[in-house]
Amino acid sequence: MVGPIPARQSRPVGQPTGRAGRAATRPGPRVDYAPSGVRATMGRGVTRRRAVGNGVLVSTTETLIASADAHSAHTYHPLPVVVATADGAWMTDVEGRRYLDLLAGYSALNFGHGHRRLIDAARAQLERVTLTSRAFHHDRFAAFCTQLAELCGMEMVLPMNTGAEAVETAVKTARKWGYRVKGVPAEMAKIVVAGNNFHGRTTTIISFSTDPEARADFGPYTPGFEIVPYGDLTAMRSALTENTVAVLLEPIQGEAGVLVPPAGYLAGVRELTRDRNVLFVADEIQSGLGRTGRTFACEHEGSYRMCTSWGRRSAAGSCRSRRWWRRARCSVCSGPVSTGRRSAATRWPARWRWR
């Protein structure tokens, strides 16, 4: 995020125009304090401050951040910027300062803030049908799933609300496939993951995290996972057993610091999983949808995945997740008991795909 970018100072409401107005906007002595009780609201591009106590000035940003800190759980540590409006690649904070948004909602806003076509499409759908449960069919659902599957080169899709949901469902599907198709003994299924991973923050997912901040004080943890070093094919080969049902990886690790694996690693993992009759699950929440120059990062090495999760970029800011899979693997979870959820059938694209 780069900024702030100086903005033109606007004319305060009620200020005369013309020569008198210009004179009124000429810079005056710098004000470092104000009498107690005085509210000083400056023009655009200038910090708005209000006086509290003994003439101490507090900005609108500081006031809002303090209020948020007082009434919301401290699960994040955001930058000291309070965004009020945004358009395209630019954001404006409550003080009127403009910022070039290079974060783009962790890529959820790759189309920019307030993209007119997306807003118009969302408004049109909300005015037609705001929400349906999966108890009904939806007139747009078939086309949505068909086009999404075609984009991914898959046969079926499963819309989800969050990335963690997508990962959890992939874990359930892989285990059930292992028991019903591969013949793994009950309660013995194992999934191999990489160290320094980030797949979400649910109890099961943090059980195979190596980040102390994600794991500390949340035990006991869910069993059934083995962690190997990221990028190490030898360790991966040693970890695969007859009870292994899946390998779950990020093609490029995002939270760990944008770690790109050694050349040939993903193709090597796919070859191992194919030889050992193990599913390859790629979590592309950070790397999918063209972010690396291909639709999915695994495609750089021609890796053939059984499942992929992704989101954000396709959701255009609406926070949705998706999972794509091959029909043969999906069939083990047919029926509402396996993955049923009370959620919207009117959705935007998002996070998982099986291959």
PDB file of N, CA and C in Angstrom, residues 48-142:
ATOM      1  N   ARG A  48      -8.791  15.451  10.204  1.00  0.00           N
ATOM      2  CA  ARG A  48      -9.902  15.967  10.999  1.00  0.00           C
ATOM      3  C   ARG A  48      -9.651  15.603  12.454  1.00  0.00           C
ATOM      4  N   ARG A  49      -9.700  16.582  13.326  1.00  0.00           N
ATOM      5  CA  ARG A  49      -9.434  16.319  14.730  1.00  0.00           C
ATOM      6  C   ARG A  49     -10.523  16.938  15.604  1.00  0.00           C
ATOM      7  N   ARG A  50     -10.743  16.290  16.730  1.00  0.00           N
ATOM      8  CA  ARG A  50     -11.663  16.858  17.719  1.00  0.00           C
ATOM      9  C   ARG A  50     -10.929  16.934  19.053  1.00  0.00           C
ATOM     10  N   ALA A  51     -11.264  17.935  19.823  1.00  0.00           N
ATOM     11  CA  ALA A  51     -10.573  18.146  21.090  1.00  0.00           C
ATOM     12  C   ALA A  51     -11.216  17.319  22.193  1.00  0.00           C
ATOM     13  N   VAL A  52     -10.391  16.748  23.017  1.00  0.00           N
ATOM     14  CA  VAL A  52     -10.879  16.021  24.183  1.00  0.00           C
ATOM     15  C   VAL A  52     -10.034  16.431  25.383  1.00  0.00           C
ATOM     16  N   GLY A  53     -10.614  16.348  26.553  1.00  0.00           N
ATOM     17  CA  GLY A  53      -9.856  16.650  27.764  1.00  0.00           C
ATOM     18  C   GLY A  53      -9.331  18.070  27.789  1.00  0.00           C
ATOM     19  N   ASN A  54      -8.039  18.214  28.064  1.00  0.00           N
ATOM     20  CA  ASN A  54      -7.423  19.531  28.198  1.00  0.00           C
ATOM     21  C   ASN A  54      -6.856  20.029  26.879  1.00  0.00           C
ATOM     22  N   GLY A  55      -7.692  20.094  25.876  1.00  0.00           N
ATOM     23  CA  GLY A  55      -7.259  20.635  24.606  1.00  0.00           C
ATOM     24  C   GLY A  55      -6.463  19.675  23.757  1.00  0.00           C
ATOM     25  N   VAL A  56      -6.407  18.380  24.107  1.00  0.00           N
ATOM     26  CA  VAL A  56      -5.685  17.391  23.307  1.00  0.00           C
ATOM     27  C   VAL A  56      -6.515  17.023  22.092  1.00  0.00           C
ATOM     28  N   LEU A  57      -5.904  17.126  20.913  1.00  0.00           N
ATOM     29  CA  LEU A  57      -6.625  16.828  19.683  1.00  0.00           C
ATOM     30  C   LEU A  57      -6.504  15.349  19.330  1.00  0.00           C
ATOM     31  N   VAL A  58      -7.627  14.748  18.962  1.00  0.00           N
ATOM     32  CA  VAL A  58      -7.664  13.345  18.558  1.00  0.00           C
ATOM     33  C   VAL A  58      -8.273  13.271  17.167  1.00  0.00           C
ATOM     34  N   SER A  59      -7.594  12.600  16.249  1.00  0.00           N
ATOM     35  CA  SER A  59      -8.088  12.520  14.882  1.00  0.00           C
ATOM     36  C   SER A  59      -9.265  11.552  14.776  1.00  0.00           C
ATOM     37  N   THR A  60     -10.034  11.684  13.690  1.00  0.00           N
ATOM     38  CA  THR A  60     -11.129  10.766  13.433  1.00  0.00           C
ATOM     39  C   THR A  60     -10.614   9.347  13.319  1.00  0.00           C
ATOM     40  N   THR A  61      -9.481   9.177  12.657  1.00  0.00           N
ATOM     41  CA  THR A  61      -8.879   7.849  12.521  1.00  0.00           C
ATOM     42  C   THR A  61      -8.596   7.252  13.892  1.00  0.00           C
ATOM     43  N   GLU A  62      -7.952   8.018  14.765  1.00  0.00           N
ATOM     44  CA  GLU A  62      -7.622   7.515  16.092  1.00  0.00           C
ATOM     45  C   GLU A  62      -8.872   7.164  16.883  1.00  0.00           C
ATOM     46  N   THR A  63      -9.909   7.978  16.754  1.00  0.00           N
ATOM     47  CA  THR A  63     -11.155   7.732  17.475  1.00  0.00           C
ATOM     48  C   THR A  63     -11.806   6.431  17.018  1.00  0.00           C
ATOM     49  N   LEU A  64     -11.881   6.230  15.705  1.00  0.00           N
ATOM     50  CA  LEU A  64     -12.525   5.039  15.167  1.00  0.00           C
ATOM     51  C   LEU A  64     -11.727   3.776  15.478  1.00  0.00           C
ATOM     52  N   ILE A  65     -10.409   3.868  15.395  1.00  0.00           N
ATOM     53  CA  ILE A  65      -9.583   2.706  15.716  1.00  0.00           C
ATOM     54  C   ILE A  65      -9.717   2.346  17.193  1.00  0.00           C
ATOM     55  N   ALA A  66      -9.726   3.357  18.047  1.00  0.00           N
ATOM     56  CA  ALA A  66      -9.883   3.100  19.481  1.00  0.00           C
ATOM     57  C   ALA A  66     -11.225   2.448  19.774  1.00  0.00           C
ATOM     58  N   SER A  67     -12.273   2.898  19.089  1.00  0.00           N
ATOM     59  CA  SER A  67     -13.602   2.316  19.286  1.00  0.00           C
ATOM     60  C   SER A  67     -13.643   0.872  18.810  1.00  0.00           C
ATOM     61  N   ALA A  68     -13.007   0.608  17.656  1.00  0.00           N
ATOM     62  CA  ALA A  68     -12.965  -0.765  17.146  1.00  0.00           C
ATOM     63  C   ALA A  68     -12.193  -1.667  18.095  1.00  0.00           C
ATOM     64  N   ASP A  69     -11.073  -1.166  18.608  1.00  0.00           N
ATOM     65  CA  ASP A  69     -10.267  -1.951  19.544  1.00  0.00           C
ATOM     66  C   ASP A  69     -11.037  -2.268  20.817  1.00  0.00           C
ATOM     67  N   ALA A  70     -11.887  -1.348  21.213  1.00  0.00           N
ATOM     68  CA  ALA A  70     -12.629  -1.528  22.459  1.00  0.00           C
ATOM     69  C   ALA A  70     -13.767  -2.531  22.324  1.00  0.00           C
ATOM     70  N   HIS A  71     -14.297  -2.713  21.098  1.00  0.00           N
ATOM     71  CA  HIS A  71     -15.506  -3.520  20.945  1.00  0.00           C
ATOM     72  C   HIS A  71     -15.365  -4.696  19.986  1.00  0.00           C
ATOM     73  N   SER A  72     -14.178  -4.942  19.447  1.00  0.00           N
ATOM     74  CA  SER A  72     -13.998  -6.089  18.559  1.00  0.00           C
ATOM     75  C   SER A  72     -12.821  -6.932  19.017  1.00  0.00           C
ATOM     76  N   ALA A  73     -12.906  -8.233  18.731  1.00  0.00           N
ATOM     77  CA  ALA A  73     -11.824  -9.144  19.122  1.00  0.00           C
ATOM     78  C   ALA A  73     -10.546  -8.790  18.369  1.00  0.00           C
ATOM     79  N   HIS A  74      -9.419  -8.892  19.024  1.00  0.00           N
ATOM     80  CA  HIS A  74      -8.135  -8.499  18.437  1.00  0.00           C
ATOM     81  C   HIS A  74      -7.498  -9.683  17.712  1.00  0.00           C
ATOM     82  N   THR A  75      -8.107 -10.090  16.605  1.00  0.00           N
ATOM     83  CA  THR A  75      -7.588 -11.215  15.827  1.00  0.00           C
ATOM     84  C   THR A  75      -6.706 -10.754  14.681  1.00  0.00           C
ATOM     85  N   TYR A  76      -6.719  -9.473  14.363  1.00  0.00           N
ATOM     86  CA  TYR A  76      -5.880  -8.920  13.313  1.00  0.00           C
ATOM     87  C   TYR A  76      -5.159  -7.681  13.833  1.00  0.00           C
ATOM     88  N   HIS A  77      -4.124  -7.277  13.130  1.00  0.00           N
ATOM     89  CA  HIS A  77      -3.387  -6.065  13.461  1.00  0.00           C
ATOM     90  C   HIS A  77      -3.291  -5.210  12.199  1.00  0.00           C
ATOM     91  N   PRO A  78      -4.397  -4.555  11.826  1.00  0.00           N
ATOM     92  CA  PRO A  78      -4.420  -3.799  10.568  1.00  0.00           C
ATOM     93  C   PRO A  78      -3.582  -2.533  10.621  1.00  0.00           C
ATOM     94  N   LEU A  79      -3.310  -2.006   9.451  1.00  0.00           N
ATOM     95  CA  LEU A  79      -2.617  -0.729   9.347  1.00  0.00           C
ATOM     96  C   LEU A  79      -3.489   0.380   9.931  1.00  0.00           C
ATOM     97  N   PRO A  80      -2.911   1.459  10.429  1.00  0.00           N
ATOM     98  CA  PRO A  80      -3.700   2.549  11.020  1.00  0.00           C
ATOM     99  C   PRO A  80      -4.343   3.434   9.960  1.00  0.00           C
ATOM    100  N   VAL A  81      -5.131   2.816   9.090  1.00  0.00           N
ATOM    101  CA  VAL A  81      -5.843   3.527   8.030  1.00  0.00           C
ATOM    102  C   VAL A  81      -7.316   3.123   8.112  1.00  0.00           C
ATOM    103  N   VAL A  82      -8.213   4.089   8.161  1.00  0.00           N
ATOM    104  CA  VAL A  82      -9.647   3.818   8.223  1.00  0.00           C
ATOM    105  C   VAL A  82     -10.257   4.237   6.890  1.00  0.00           C
ATOM    106  N   VAL A  83     -10.577   3.279   6.071  1.00  0.00           N
ATOM    107  CA  VAL A  83     -11.080   3.546   4.722  1.00  0.00           C
ATOM    108  C   VAL A  83     -12.545   3.961   4.784  1.00  0.00           C
ATOM    109  N   ALA A  84     -12.885   5.000   4.061  1.00  0.00           N
ATOM    110  CA  ALA A  84     -14.262   5.479   4.001  1.00  0.00           C
ATOM    111  C   ALA A  84     -14.899   5.182   2.650  1.00  0.00           C
ATOM    112  N   THR A  85     -14.168   5.416   1.564  1.00  0.00           N
ATOM    113  CA  THR A  85     -14.681   5.146   0.228  1.00  0.00           C
ATOM    114  C   THR A  85     -13.550   4.571  -0.620  1.00  0.00           C
ATOM    115  N   ALA A  86     -13.939   3.946  -1.728  1.00  0.00           N
ATOM    116  CA  ALA A  86     -12.934   3.383  -2.632  1.00  0.00           C
ATOM    117  C   ALA A  86     -13.519   3.297  -4.035  1.00  0.00           C
ATOM    118  N   ASP A  87     -12.649   3.457  -5.017  1.00  0.00           N
ATOM    119  CA  ASP A  87     -13.079   3.384  -6.410  1.00  0.00           C
ATOM    120  C   ASP A  87     -11.893   2.920  -7.251  1.00  0.00           C
ATOM    121  N   GLY A  88     -12.095   1.819  -7.972  1.00  0.00           N
ATOM    122  CA  GLY A  88     -11.004   1.290  -8.770  1.00  0.00           C
ATOM    123  C   GLY A  88      -9.843   0.849  -7.895  1.00  0.00           C
ATOM    124  N   ALA A  89      -8.664   1.387  -8.154  1.00  0.00           N
ATOM    125  CA  ALA A  89      -7.475   1.024  -7.380  1.00  0.00           C
ATOM    126  C   ALA A  89      -7.212   1.993  -6.239  1.00  0.00           C
ATOM    127  N   TRP A  90      -8.105   2.965  -6.031  1.00  0.00           N
ATOM    128  CA  TRP A  90      -7.853   4.014  -5.045  1.00  0.00           C
ATOM    129  C   TRP A  90      -8.821   3.933  -3.873  1.00  0.00           C
ATOM    130  N   MET A  91      -8.284   4.183  -2.682  1.00  0.00           N
ATOM    131  CA  MET A  91      -9.091   4.264  -1.472  1.00  0.00           C
ATOM    132  C   MET A  91      -8.905   5.642  -0.843  1.00  0.00           C
ATOM    133  N   THR A  92      -9.946   6.105  -0.171  1.00  0.00           N
ATOM    134  CA  THR A  92      -9.894   7.376   0.551  1.00  0.00           C
ATOM    135  C   THR A  92     -10.245   7.119   1.999  1.00  0.00           C
ATOM    136  N   ASP A  93      -9.423   7.618   2.917  1.00  0.00           N
ATOM    137  CA  ASP A  93      -9.711   7.364   4.327  1.00  0.00           C
ATOM    138  C   ASP A  93     -10.599   8.456   4.901  1.00  0.00           C
ATOM    139  N   VAL A  94     -10.911   8.335   6.188  1.00  0.00           N
ATOM    140  CA  VAL A  94     -11.844   9.258   6.828  1.00  0.00           C
ATOM    141  C   VAL A  94     -11.274  10.657   6.969  1.00  0.00           C
ATOM    142  N   GLU A  95      -9.968  10.790   6.759  1.00  0.00           N
ATOM    143  CA  GLU A  95      -9.354  12.112   6.810  1.00  0.00           C
ATOM    144  C   GLU A  95      -9.283  12.752   5.422  1.00  0.00           C
ATOM    145  N   GLY A  96      -9.712  12.010   4.402  1.00  0.00           N
ATOM    146  CA  GLY A  96      -9.665  12.531   3.048  1.00  0.00           C
ATOM    147  C   GLY A  96      -8.391  12.203   2.300  1.00  0.00           C
ATOM    148  N   ARG A  97      -7.480  11.433   2.908  1.00  0.00           N
ATOM    149  CA  ARG A  97      -6.237  11.052   2.234  1.00  0.00           C
ATOM    150  C   ARG A  97      -6.493   9.894   1.290  1.00  0.00           C
ATOM    151  N   ARG A  98      -5.828   9.916   0.144  1.00  0.00           N
ATOM    152  CA  ARG A  98      -6.003   8.862  -0.862  1.00  0.00           C
ATOM    153  C   ARG A  98      -4.822   7.899  -0.848  1.00  0.00           C
ATOM    154  N   TYR A  99      -5.123   6.635  -1.088  1.00  0.00           N
ATOM    155  CA  TYR A  99      -4.108   5.588  -1.106  1.00  0.00           C
ATOM    156  C   TYR A  99      -4.275   4.731  -2.351  1.00  0.00           C
ATOM    157  N   LEU A 100      -3.164   4.348  -2.940  1.00  0.00           N
ATOM    158  CA  LEU A 100      -3.177   3.377  -4.024  1.00  0.00           C
ATOM    159  C   LEU A 100      -3.208   1.995  -3.387  1.00  0.00           C
ATOM    160  N   ASP A 101      -4.293   1.260  -3.604  1.00  0.00           N
ATOM    161  CA  ASP A 101      -4.507  -0.021  -2.939  1.00  0.00           C
ATOM    162  C   ASP A 101      -3.772  -1.137  -3.671  1.00  0.00           C
ATOM    163  N   LEU A 102      -2.566  -1.447  -3.223  1.00  0.00           N
ATOM    164  CA  LEU A 102      -1.796  -2.524  -3.826  1.00  0.00           C
ATOM    165  C   LEU A 102      -2.062  -3.867  -3.158  1.00  0.00           C
ATOM    166  N   LEU A 103      -2.829  -3.876  -2.081  1.00  0.00           N
ATOM    167  CA  LEU A 103      -3.174  -5.127  -1.416  1.00  0.00           C
ATOM    168  C   LEU A 103      -4.380  -5.784  -2.083  1.00  0.00           C
ATOM    169  N   ALA A 104      -5.341  -4.978  -2.511  1.00  0.00           N
ATOM    170  CA  ALA A 104      -6.517  -5.456  -3.256  1.00  0.00           C
ATOM    171  C   ALA A 104      -7.248  -6.583  -2.534  1.00  0.00           C
ATOM    172  N   GLY A 105      -7.452  -6.409  -1.229  1.00  0.00           N
ATOM    173  CA  GLY A 105      -8.206  -7.407  -0.480  1.00  0.00           C
ATOM    174  C   GLY A 105      -7.600  -8.784  -0.572  1.00  0.00           C
ATOM    175  N   TYR A 106      -6.259  -8.857  -0.499  1.00  0.00           N
ATOM    176  CA  TYR A 106      -5.543 -10.128  -0.680  1.00  0.00           C
ATOM    177  C   TYR A 106      -5.959 -10.787  -1.986  1.00  0.00           C
ATOM    178  N   SER A 107      -6.156  -9.960  -2.998  1.00  0.00           N
ATOM    179  CA  SER A 107      -6.507 -10.353  -4.370  1.00  0.00           C
ATOM    180  C   SER A 107      -7.999 -10.550  -4.585  1.00  0.00           C
ATOM    181  N   ALA A 108      -8.833 -10.359  -3.556  1.00  0.00           N
ATOM    182  CA  ALA A 108     -10.278 -10.468  -3.765  1.00  0.00           C
ATOM    183  C   ALA A 108     -10.796  -9.328  -4.630  1.00  0.00           C
ATOM    184  N   LEU A 109     -10.024  -8.247  -4.707  1.00  0.00           N
ATOM    185  CA  LEU A 109     -10.468  -7.065  -5.446  1.00  0.00           C
ATOM    186  C   LEU A 109      -9.598  -6.837  -6.683  1.00  0.00           C
ATOM    187  N   ASN A 110      -9.228  -7.901  -7.348  1.00  0.00           N
ATOM    188  CA  ASN A 110      -8.420  -7.751  -8.549  1.00  0.00           C
ATOM    189  C   ASN A 110      -9.126  -6.960  -9.635  1.00  0.00           C
ATOM    190  N   PHE A 111     -10.452  -6.924  -9.576  1.00  0.00           N
ATOM    191  CA  PHE A 111     -11.218  -6.145 -10.542  1.00  0.00           C
ATOM    192  C   PHE A 111     -11.389  -4.697 -10.092  1.00  0.00           C
ATOM    193  N   GLY A 112     -10.866  -4.367  -8.913  1.00  0.00           N
ATOM    194  CA  GLY A 112     -10.964  -3.013  -8.400  1.00  0.00           C
ATOM    195  C   GLY A 112     -12.186  -2.811  -7.538  1.00  0.00           C
ATOM    196  N   HIS A 113     -12.163  -1.748  -6.771  1.00  0.00           N
ATOM    197  CA  HIS A 113     -13.304  -1.400  -5.923  1.00  0.00           C
ATOM    198  C   HIS A 113     -14.441  -0.870  -6.779  1.00  0.00           C
ATOM    199  N   GLY A 114     -15.647  -1.332  -6.497  1.00  0.00           N
ATOM    200  CA  GLY A 114     -16.839  -0.773  -7.138  1.00  0.00           C
ATOM    201  C   GLY A 114     -16.896  -0.970  -8.639  1.00  0.00           C
ATOM    202  N   HIS A 115     -16.414  -2.107  -9.135  1.00  0.00           N
ATOM    203  CA  HIS A 115     -16.450  -2.362 -10.582  1.00  0.00           C
ATOM    204  C   HIS A 115     -17.901  -2.328 -11.060  1.00  0.00           C
ATOM    205  N   ARG A 116     -18.176  -1.460 -12.011  1.00  0.00           N
ATOM    206  CA  ARG A 116     -19.559  -1.187 -12.385  1.00  0.00           C
ATOM    207  C   ARG A 116     -20.294  -2.414 -12.917  1.00  0.00           C
ATOM    208  N   ARG A 117     -19.649  -3.220 -13.752  1.00  0.00           N
ATOM    209  CA  ARG A 117     -20.324  -4.405 -14.295  1.00  0.00           C
ATOM    210  C   ARG A 117     -20.677  -5.391 -13.192  1.00  0.00           C
ATOM    211  N   LEU A 118     -19.782  -5.543 -12.234  1.00  0.00           N
ATOM    212  CA  LEU A 118     -20.037  -6.471 -11.140  1.00  0.00           C
ATOM    213  C   LEU A 118     -21.154  -5.963 -10.234  1.00  0.00           C
ATOM    214  N   ILE A 119     -21.138  -4.678  -9.953  1.00  0.00           N
ATOM    215  CA  ILE A 119     -22.187  -4.110  -9.110  1.00  0.00           C
ATOM    216  C   ILE A 119     -23.545  -4.212  -9.800  1.00  0.00           C
ATOM    217  N   ASP A 120     -23.575  -3.914 -11.090  1.00  0.00           N
ATOM    218  CA  ASP A 120     -24.836  -4.003 -11.830  1.00  0.00           C
ATOM    219  C   ASP A 120     -25.356  -5.433 -11.862  1.00  0.00           C
ATOM    220  N   ALA A 121     -24.449  -6.397 -12.065  1.00  0.00           N
ATOM    221  CA  ALA A 121     -24.865  -7.800 -12.094  1.00  0.00           C
ATOM    222  C   ALA A 121     -25.394  -8.240 -10.731  1.00  0.00           C
ATOM    223  N   ALA A 122     -24.709  -7.824  -9.665  1.00  0.00           N
ATOM    224  CA  ALA A 122     -25.148  -8.186  -8.317  1.00  0.00           C
ATOM    225  C   ALA A 122     -26.500  -7.559  -8.002  1.00  0.00           C
ATOM    226  N   ARG A 123     -26.663  -6.290  -8.355  1.00  0.00           N
ATOM    227  CA  ARG A 123     -27.926  -5.615  -8.081  1.00  0.00           C
ATOM    228  C   ARG A 123     -29.069  -6.276  -8.851  1.00  0.00           C
ATOM    229  N   ALA A 124     -28.810  -6.600 -10.112  1.00  0.00           N
ATOM    230  CA  ALA A 124     -29.858  -7.225 -10.931  1.00  0.00           C
ATOM    231  C   ALA A 124     -30.283  -8.570 -10.327  1.00  0.00           C
ATOM    232  N   GLN A 125     -29.326  -9.355  -9.865  1.00  0.00           N
ATOM    233  CA  GLN A 125     -29.673 -10.647  -9.275  1.00  0.00           C
ATOM    234  C   GLN A 125     -30.389 -10.482  -7.947  1.00  0.00           C
ATOM    235  N   LEU A 126     -29.928  -9.551  -7.123  1.00  0.00           N
ATOM    236  CA  LEU A 126     -30.580  -9.326  -5.837  1.00  0.00           C
ATOM    237  C   LEU A 126     -32.018  -8.881  -6.009  1.00  0.00           C
ATOM    238  N   GLU A 127     -32.287  -8.140  -7.076  1.00  0.00           N
ATOM    239  CA  GLU A 127     -33.656  -7.691  -7.331  1.00  0.00           C
ATOM    240  C   GLU A 127     -34.533  -8.813  -7.887  1.00  0.00           C
ATOM    241  N   ARG A 128     -33.910  -9.831  -8.531  1.00  0.00           N
ATOM    242  CA  ARG A 128     -34.657 -10.968  -9.058  1.00  0.00           C
ATOM    243  C   ARG A 128     -34.928 -11.991  -7.955  1.00  0.00           C
ATOM    244  N   VAL A 129     -33.838 -12.516  -7.386  1.00  0.00           N
ATOM    245  CA  VAL A 129     -33.910 -13.483  -6.287  1.00  0.00           C
ATOM    246  C   VAL A 129     -32.750 -13.176  -5.354  1.00  0.00           C
ATOM    247  N   THR A 130     -33.055 -12.807  -4.128  1.00  0.00           N
ATOM    248  CA  THR A 130     -32.006 -12.436  -3.200  1.00  0.00           C
ATOM    249  C   THR A 130     -31.264 -13.668  -2.676  1.00  0.00           C
ATOM    250  N   LEU A 131     -32.008 -14.707  -2.344  1.00  0.00           N
ATOM    251  CA  LEU A 131     -31.393 -15.860  -1.713  1.00  0.00           C
ATOM    252  C   LEU A 131     -32.303 -17.072  -1.853  1.00  0.00           C
ATOM    253  N   THR A 132     -31.709 -18.235  -2.063  1.00  0.00           N
ATOM    254  CA  THR A 132     -32.448 -19.497  -1.973  1.00  0.00           C
ATOM    255  C   THR A 132     -31.598 -20.476  -1.192  1.00  0.00           C
ATOM    256  N   SER A 133     -32.229 -21.409  -0.525  1.00  0.00           N
ATOM    257  CA  SER A 133     -31.473 -22.496   0.099  1.00  0.00           C
ATOM    258  C   SER A 133     -31.310 -23.596  -0.939  1.00  0.00           C
ATOM    259  N   ARG A 134     -30.481 -24.601  -0.620  1.00  0.00           N
ATOM    260  CA  ARG A 134     -30.318 -25.706  -1.546  1.00  0.00           C
ATOM    261  C   ARG A 134     -31.515 -26.650  -1.518  1.00  0.00           C
ATOM    262  N   ALA A 135     -32.546 -26.281  -0.765  1.00  0.00           N
ATOM    263  CA  ALA A 135     -33.787 -27.051  -0.802  1.00  0.00           C
ATOM    264  C   ALA A 135     -34.503 -26.858  -2.129  1.00  0.00           C
ATOM    265  N   PHE A 136     -34.106 -25.813  -2.884  1.00  0.00           N
ATOM    266  CA  PHE A 136     -34.705 -25.524  -4.181  1.00  0.00           C
ATOM    267  C   PHE A 136     -33.629 -25.499  -5.260  1.00  0.00           C
ATOM    268  N   HIS A 137     -34.053 -25.699  -6.501  1.00  0.00           N
ATOM    269  CA  HIS A 137     -33.170 -25.434  -7.621  1.00  0.00           C
ATOM    270  C   HIS A 137     -33.198 -23.937  -7.901  1.00  0.00           C
ATOM    271  N   HIS A 138     -32.191 -23.464  -8.611  1.00  0.00           N
ATOM    272  CA  HIS A 138     -32.072 -22.044  -8.915  1.00  0.00           C
ATOM    273  C   HIS A 138     -31.828 -21.896 -10.407  1.00  0.00           C
ATOM    274  N   ASP A 139     -32.470 -20.923 -11.041  1.00  0.00           N
ATOM    275  CA  ASP A 139     -32.396 -20.840 -12.506  1.00  0.00           C
ATOM    276  C   ASP A 139     -31.027 -20.424 -13.034  1.00  0.00           C
ATOM    277  N   ARG A 140     -30.147 -19.932 -12.165  1.00  0.00           N
ATOM    278  CA  ARG A 140     -28.803 -19.554 -12.603  1.00  0.00           C
ATOM    279  C   ARG A 140     -27.731 -20.563 -12.156  1.00  0.00           C
ATOM    280  N   PHE A 141     -28.114 -21.482 -11.303  1.00  0.00           N
ATOM    281  CA  PHE A 141     -27.128 -22.360 -10.678  1.00  0.00           C
ATOM    282  C   PHE A 141     -26.471 -23.306 -11.679  1.00  0.00           C
ATOM    283  N   ALA A 142     -27.270 -23.873 -12.577  1.00  0.00           N
ATOM    284  CA  ALA A 142     -26.723 -24.834 -13.540  1.00  0.00           C
ATOM    285  C   ALA A 142     -25.690 -24.177 -14.447  1.00  0.00           C
TER     286      ALA A 142
END
